[in-house]
């Protein structure tokens, strides 16, 4: 399957759907990620705090030996800076650590994982990411879980706008105002946990199931298509090859205005309590 791409504000491109890799680790994790690449995924999303950067790097190298080889240059590898490494020098050292884990010369996208405003070092960390981009160790740079206020401060104090902001986003928490801010500043939105979790599975919602039945697709595909149509890049995680393919197969149908309006009735707020103003991650 071929995934359409979006253009970042730095001129680089990024697939409009990617693979979340949280908890895909060990030999099985590498195999699952390699299978995903074989199925058509080209965006792999990891983080230093996920503890599986080595497995992601192994999958990147294994892709070169697939029946239809996929080169390093065809893949977009993302990693993230943990809170304990906020700061200019710390950010540079942290990516160097991640590159050592990945055994890669660069990452395609590097994000500040959380803003940690109580620590108040995210602007210094952002300056470190700018330096990493200038050195070519990170091709594109962005953030995760930042609010409009955090983003505005980065832009005003450094003159550099993040290419991406990866946030909690799903039909129950559509982040309309934040997405409007992103559009105004040409920031691409990525969605973590786009399908919820086993404790909060909104693919079971009657509204979603009704749309899926009408279109002849699965509820999961309806939710992922919703992300695509609101302009966000979903990052569903699955280690199952069939589910990976199902998640990828969302570019052959469209939701109507009526479908989108019906899904909008599900809005209820955050599912995980991850308020960027208070959440701490180190």
Short mmCIF file of N, CA and C in Angstrom, two decimals, residues 45 50 78 80 111 113 143-146 164-168 182 188-192 235:
data_model
loop_
_atom_site.label_atom_id
_atom_site.label_comp_id
_atom_site.label_asym_id
_atom_site.label_seq_id
_atom_site.Cartn_x
_atom_site.Cartn_y
_atom_site.Cartn_z
N UNK A 45 7.50 5.61 14.93
CA UNK A 45 7.53 6.58 16.01
C UNK A 45 7.98 5.91 17.30
N UNK A 50 10.65 5.01 25.57
CA UNK A 50 9.97 3.76 25.21
C UNK A 50 10.88 2.56 25.44
N UNK A 78 11.26 8.63 13.94
CA UNK A 78 11.05 9.68 14.93
C UNK A 78 11.49 9.19 16.30
N UNK A 80 12.18 10.93 20.61
CA UNK A 80 11.75 12.05 21.44
C UNK A 80 12.69 12.26 22.63
N UNK A 111 11.50 15.11 18.55
CA UNK A 111 10.50 15.88 19.27
C UNK A 111 10.85 16.04 20.74
N UNK A 113 9.41 15.60 24.15
CA UNK A 113 8.30 14.70 24.49
C UNK A 113 7.17 15.40 25.26
N UNK A 143 7.71 19.06 18.46
CA UNK A 143 7.38 18.91 19.88
C UNK A 143 6.23 17.92 20.02
N UNK A 144 5.92 17.61 21.26
CA UNK A 144 4.81 16.72 21.57
C UNK A 144 4.12 17.23 22.82
N UNK A 145 2.80 17.26 22.79
CA UNK A 145 1.99 17.67 23.95
C UNK A 145 2.16 19.15 24.31
N UNK A 146 2.44 20.00 23.32
CA UNK A 146 2.58 21.43 23.57
C UNK A 146 1.25 22.13 23.31
N UNK A 164 6.20 19.82 13.74
CA UNK A 164 5.18 18.86 14.17
C UNK A 164 4.85 19.09 15.63
N UNK A 165 3.59 18.87 16.01
CA UNK A 165 3.20 18.75 17.42
C UNK A 165 2.39 17.48 17.54
N UNK A 166 2.91 16.51 18.29
CA UNK A 166 2.22 15.23 18.48
C UNK A 166 1.45 15.29 19.80
N UNK A 167 0.13 15.07 19.73
CA UNK A 167 -0.72 15.28 20.90
C UNK A 167 -1.78 14.19 21.02
N UNK A 168 -2.40 14.13 22.21
CA UNK A 168 -3.59 13.30 22.36
C UNK A 168 -4.69 13.87 21.48
N UNK A 182 -2.34 25.20 14.80
CA UNK A 182 -1.35 24.51 13.96
C UNK A 182 -1.48 24.93 12.51
N UNK A 188 2.32 20.57 11.49
CA UNK A 188 1.59 19.33 11.24
C UNK A 188 1.20 18.69 12.57
N UNK A 189 -0.03 18.23 12.65
CA UNK A 189 -0.54 17.56 13.85
C UNK A 189 -0.36 16.06 13.74
N UNK A 190 0.20 15.44 14.77
CA UNK A 190 0.24 13.98 14.88
C UNK A 190 -0.62 13.56 16.07
N UNK A 191 -1.23 12.38 15.97
CA UNK A 191 -2.13 11.88 17.02
C UNK A 191 -1.53 10.64 17.68
N UNK A 192 -1.23 10.75 18.99
CA UNK A 192 -0.82 9.53 19.70
C UNK A 192 -2.05 8.82 20.27
N UNK A 235 -1.00 7.55 14.60
CA UNK A 235 0.12 6.65 14.83
C UNK A 235 -0.37 5.41 15.58
#
